[in-house]
Coordinates of C-alpha atoms in Angstrom, one line a residue:
Chain A
X1 CA 67.6 65.9 236.7
X2 CA 68.3 65.6 233.3
X3 CA 66.9 62.3 232.6
X4 CA 70.2 61.4 231.6
X5 CA 72.1 58.6 233.9
X6 CA 75.6 57.9 234.0
X7 CA 77.5 55.3 236.3
X8 CA 79.5 55.3 238.0
X9 CA 79.8 58.6 239.2
X10 CA 83.3 58.5 240.4
X11 CA 86.1 55.4 239.1
X12 CA 89.6 55.1 240.6
X13 CA 91.9 52.8 238.6
X14 CA 95.5 52.2 237.6
X15 CA 97.2 52.9 234.5
X16 CA 97.0 49.7 231.9
X17 CA 93.8 48.9 233.4
X18 CA 90.3 48.9 231.7
X19 CA 87.1 50.4 232.5
X20 CA 83.8 50.4 231.1
X21 CA 81.5 53.6 231.6
X22 CA 77.7 53.4 231.3
X23 CA 75.1 55.4 229.9
X24 CA 71.4 55.5 230.1
X25 CA 69.6 58.0 227.8
X26 CA 66.5 60.0 228.3
X27 CA 63.1 57.8 227.5
X28 CA 62.8 58.2 223.8
X29 CA 65.9 59.6 222.8
X30 CA 67.9 57.6 220.2
X31 CA 71.0 60.1 219.8
X32 CA 74.0 59.7 222.3
X33 CA 76.9 61.5 222.6
X34 CA 80.1 61.0 224.5
X35 CA 82.7 63.8 225.4
X36 CA 85.4 64.0 227.2
X37 CA 86.3 67.4 229.7
X38 CA 89.9 67.2 231.1
X39 CA 90.6 69.8 233.8
X40 CA 89.7 73.3 233.0
X41 CA 89.2 72.2 229.6
X42 CA 86.5 72.3 227.0
X43 CA 84.1 69.4 226.1
X44 CA 86.0 67.2 223.4
X45 CA 83.7 65.2 221.0
X46 CA 84.5 61.7 221.4
X47 CA 81.7 59.8 219.5
X48 CA 77.8 59.4 218.5
X49 CA 75.7 57.0 218.3
X50 CA 72.0 56.7 216.7
X51 CA 69.3 54.0 217.6
X52 CA 72.3 51.5 217.9
X53 CA 74.4 52.5 215.0
X54 CA 78.0 54.7 215.4
X55 CA 76.9 58.3 213.4
X56 CA 80.3 60.2 213.7
X57 CA 83.4 60.1 215.3
X58 CA 85.5 62.7 217.2
X59 CA 88.6 63.1 218.8
X60 CA 88.5 59.4 220.3
X61 CA 91.6 57.5 220.8
X62 CA 91.8 53.9 219.3
X63 CA 92.2 52.6 223.3
X64 CA 88.6 53.7 223.3
X65 CA 85.6 52.5 222.0
X66 CA 81.9 52.7 222.5
X67 CA 78.4 51.0 221.4
X68 CA 75.0 51.4 222.0
X69 CA 72.5 48.7 222.5
X70 CA 69.5 47.8 221.5
X71 CA 67.6 49.3 225.0
X72 CA 69.7 52.2 223.6
X73 CA 72.1 52.7 226.7
X74 CA 75.7 52.8 225.5
X75 CA 78.8 51.8 226.9
X76 CA 82.2 53.8 226.6
X77 CA 84.7 51.4 227.1
X78 CA 88.4 53.0 227.7
X79 CA 91.9 50.6 228.3
X80 CA 95.4 50.5 228.4
X81 CA 94.6 53.4 230.8
X82 CA 97.3 56.3 230.7
X83 CA 97.5 59.2 233.8
X84 CA 96.3 61.6 230.9
X85 CA 93.1 59.8 230.5
X86 CA 91.8 61.5 233.7
X87 CA 88.8 63.5 233.1
X88 CA 85.3 63.7 233.4
X89 CA 83.5 61.8 230.8
X90 CA 79.9 62.9 230.0
X91 CA 77.2 61.5 227.8
X92 CA 74.5 63.4 226.6
X93 CA 71.4 62.4 224.4
X94 CA 68.6 64.0 222.0
X95 CA 65.8 62.9 220.1
X96 CA 67.5 63.2 216.8
X97 CA 69.9 61.9 214.7
X98 CA 71.2 65.7 213.9
X99 CA 72.6 68.1 216.2
X100 CA 69.6 70.5 216.1
X101 CA 68.1 69.8 219.1
X102 CA 68.9 69.9 222.8
X103 CA 71.2 67.7 223.8
X104 CA 70.8 66.9 227.8
X105 CA 73.7 65.7 229.8
X106 CA 74.1 63.1 232.4
X107 CA 75.8 63.9 235.7
X108 CA 79.4 62.7 234.4
X109 CA 82.0 60.0 235.8
X110 CA 85.2 61.2 237.1
X111 CA 87.5 59.2 236.1
X112 CA 90.9 59.5 238.1
X113 CA 94.1 57.2 236.9
X114 CA 96.7 56.6 239.4
Chain B
X1 CA 85.3 68.8 212.6
X2 CA 83.3 72.2 213.0
X3 CA 85.5 74.6 214.1
X4 CA 84.1 76.6 216.8
X5 CA 86.2 79.9 218.9
X6 CA 85.0 81.8 221.6
X7 CA 85.8 84.4 223.3
X8 CA 87.0 85.7 225.9
X9 CA 88.0 82.5 227.8
X10 CA 87.5 84.5 231.0
X11 CA 85.2 87.3 232.1
X12 CA 84.8 89.2 235.4
X13 CA 82.0 91.7 235.3
X14 CA 80.3 93.7 238.5
X15 CA 77.4 93.0 239.4
X16 CA 74.6 94.5 237.6
X17 CA 76.8 94.6 234.5
X18 CA 75.7 93.2 231.3
X19 CA 78.1 90.5 229.8
X20 CA 79.1 89.2 226.2
X21 CA 80.3 86.4 224.9
X22 CA 81.2 85.5 221.3
X23 CA 81.5 82.4 219.4
X24 CA 82.5 81.7 215.3
X25 CA 81.9 79.0 213.6
X26 CA 83.3 77.2 210.5
X27 CA 80.5 75.4 208.9
X28 CA 78.5 77.8 207.2
X29 CA 75.6 74.7 206.9
X30 CA 75.3 74.9 210.9
X31 CA 71.5 75.4 211.7
X32 CA 71.5 75.6 215.4
X33 CA 73.5 77.7 218.1
X34 CA 72.9 76.5 221.9
X35 CA 74.3 77.8 224.9
X36 CA 75.3 75.8 227.5
X37 CA 75.6 76.7 231.2
X38 CA 78.3 74.8 233.5
X39 CA 78.6 75.1 237.2
X40 CA 81.5 74.3 238.8
X41 CA 80.7 70.4 239.3
X42 CA 78.0 70.3 237.4
X43 CA 76.9 69.1 233.9
X44 CA 76.2 71.5 231.2
X45 CA 72.6 72.9 231.0
X46 CA 70.8 74.6 227.9
X47 CA 70.3 78.0 228.4
X48 CA 69.3 79.4 225.6
X49 CA 69.4 78.4 221.4
X50 CA 68.6 80.1 218.2
X51 CA 68.3 78.5 214.8
X52 CA 69.7 79.6 211.7
X53 CA 66.3 81.2 210.6
X54 CA 66.2 83.9 213.4
X55 CA 68.4 86.7 214.2
X56 CA 68.2 87.3 217.6
X57 CA 66.1 85.4 220.8
X58 CA 65.6 86.6 224.1
X59 CA 64.9 85.0 226.9
X60 CA 64.1 87.3 230.2
X61 CA 67.9 88.5 230.8
X62 CA 69.6 86.4 228.2
X63 CA 69.9 86.7 224.7
X64 CA 71.5 85.4 221.6
X65 CA 72.2 86.8 218.5
X66 CA 73.3 85.5 215.2
X67 CA 75.0 86.6 212.5
X68 CA 75.1 83.8 209.6
X69 CA 76.4 86.0 207.0
X70 CA 79.9 86.5 209.6
X71 CA 79.4 83.2 210.9
X72 CA 79.3 84.5 214.4
X73 CA 76.9 84.4 217.4
X74 CA 76.6 85.8 220.7
X75 CA 75.4 85.5 224.2
X76 CA 74.2 88.5 226.0
X77 CA 73.3 88.3 229.7
X78 CA 71.7 91.6 231.2
X79 CA 71.5 92.6 234.9
X80 CA 74.4 90.3 236.2
X81 CA 74.0 88.2 239.2
X82 CA 76.2 86.4 241.3
X83 CA 74.4 82.8 240.5
X84 CA 75.4 83.7 236.7
X85 CA 78.9 83.1 237.6
X86 CA 80.0 79.4 235.5
X87 CA 81.5 78.5 232.9
X88 CA 79.6 79.0 229.6
X89 CA 79.9 77.1 226.2
X90 CA 78.6 77.5 223.0
X91 CA 78.2 74.8 220.6
X92 CA 77.5 74.1 216.6
X93 CA 77.2 70.9 214.5
X94 CA 79.1 69.8 212.1
X95 CA 76.3 69.6 209.0
X96 CA 77.9 67.1 206.8
X97 CA 79.1 64.4 209.1
X98 CA 76.0 63.8 211.5
X99 CA 75.5 67.0 212.8
X100 CA 77.1 66.2 216.1
X101 CA 78.0 69.3 218.5
X102 CA 81.2 70.7 218.6
X103 CA 81.6 73.0 221.2
X104 CA 83.7 75.8 222.0
X105 CA 86.3 76.3 224.6
X106 CA 84.2 77.7 227.0
X107 CA 84.1 81.1 228.8
X108 CA 84.3 81.3 232.9
X109 CA 82.2 84.2 233.8
X110 CA 82.7 85.8 236.9
X111 CA 80.3 87.8 238.5
X112 CA 81.3 90.2 241.6
X113 CA 79.0 91.6 243.9

């Protein structure tokens, strides 16, 4: 167990809908990263938050948004869902704002858009 | 963002043989290079990492080497076992925009018993 909790584990929804994925980082970690992993693909960086503030953006679509709350949990909102958004979404947390410490991954949320 | 290239994309070895996976990165300021192992349907987990002030690090059957001049680093697994079969990802931080991790495209390693 990495200490990073993601909910839900599985999500099935229809095209055009909106979903929210939740991530609770390890105790003491201030950084949260979101990654998208499509079938047989690598880990695409979406966005990073540190202590409530957006720190960096990667290949995140405009239909997607995220935030980190005062209790440091984070949510990734995906709207106007398309079939191609079906993927495994991971969050990871680390103690530091910089990517020079180990990132611990949650077990992921598998999103299926039908 | 940081451009991390990883080779090969697939690798099959006989049990007991060695496996080597290589990555190159583009940001010369990158200073931390982790390797993650992802078993089927599971989360990526760190197996070894190296910082830019050392050239090699070893942990039992796995080792990582770093060549900062050439901007590449490699994962070496010796005496491979079937349980080493997984997808391996390298990563490097994009230093000038927050140091978030950029991952390589992954190497699917199969160890044949």
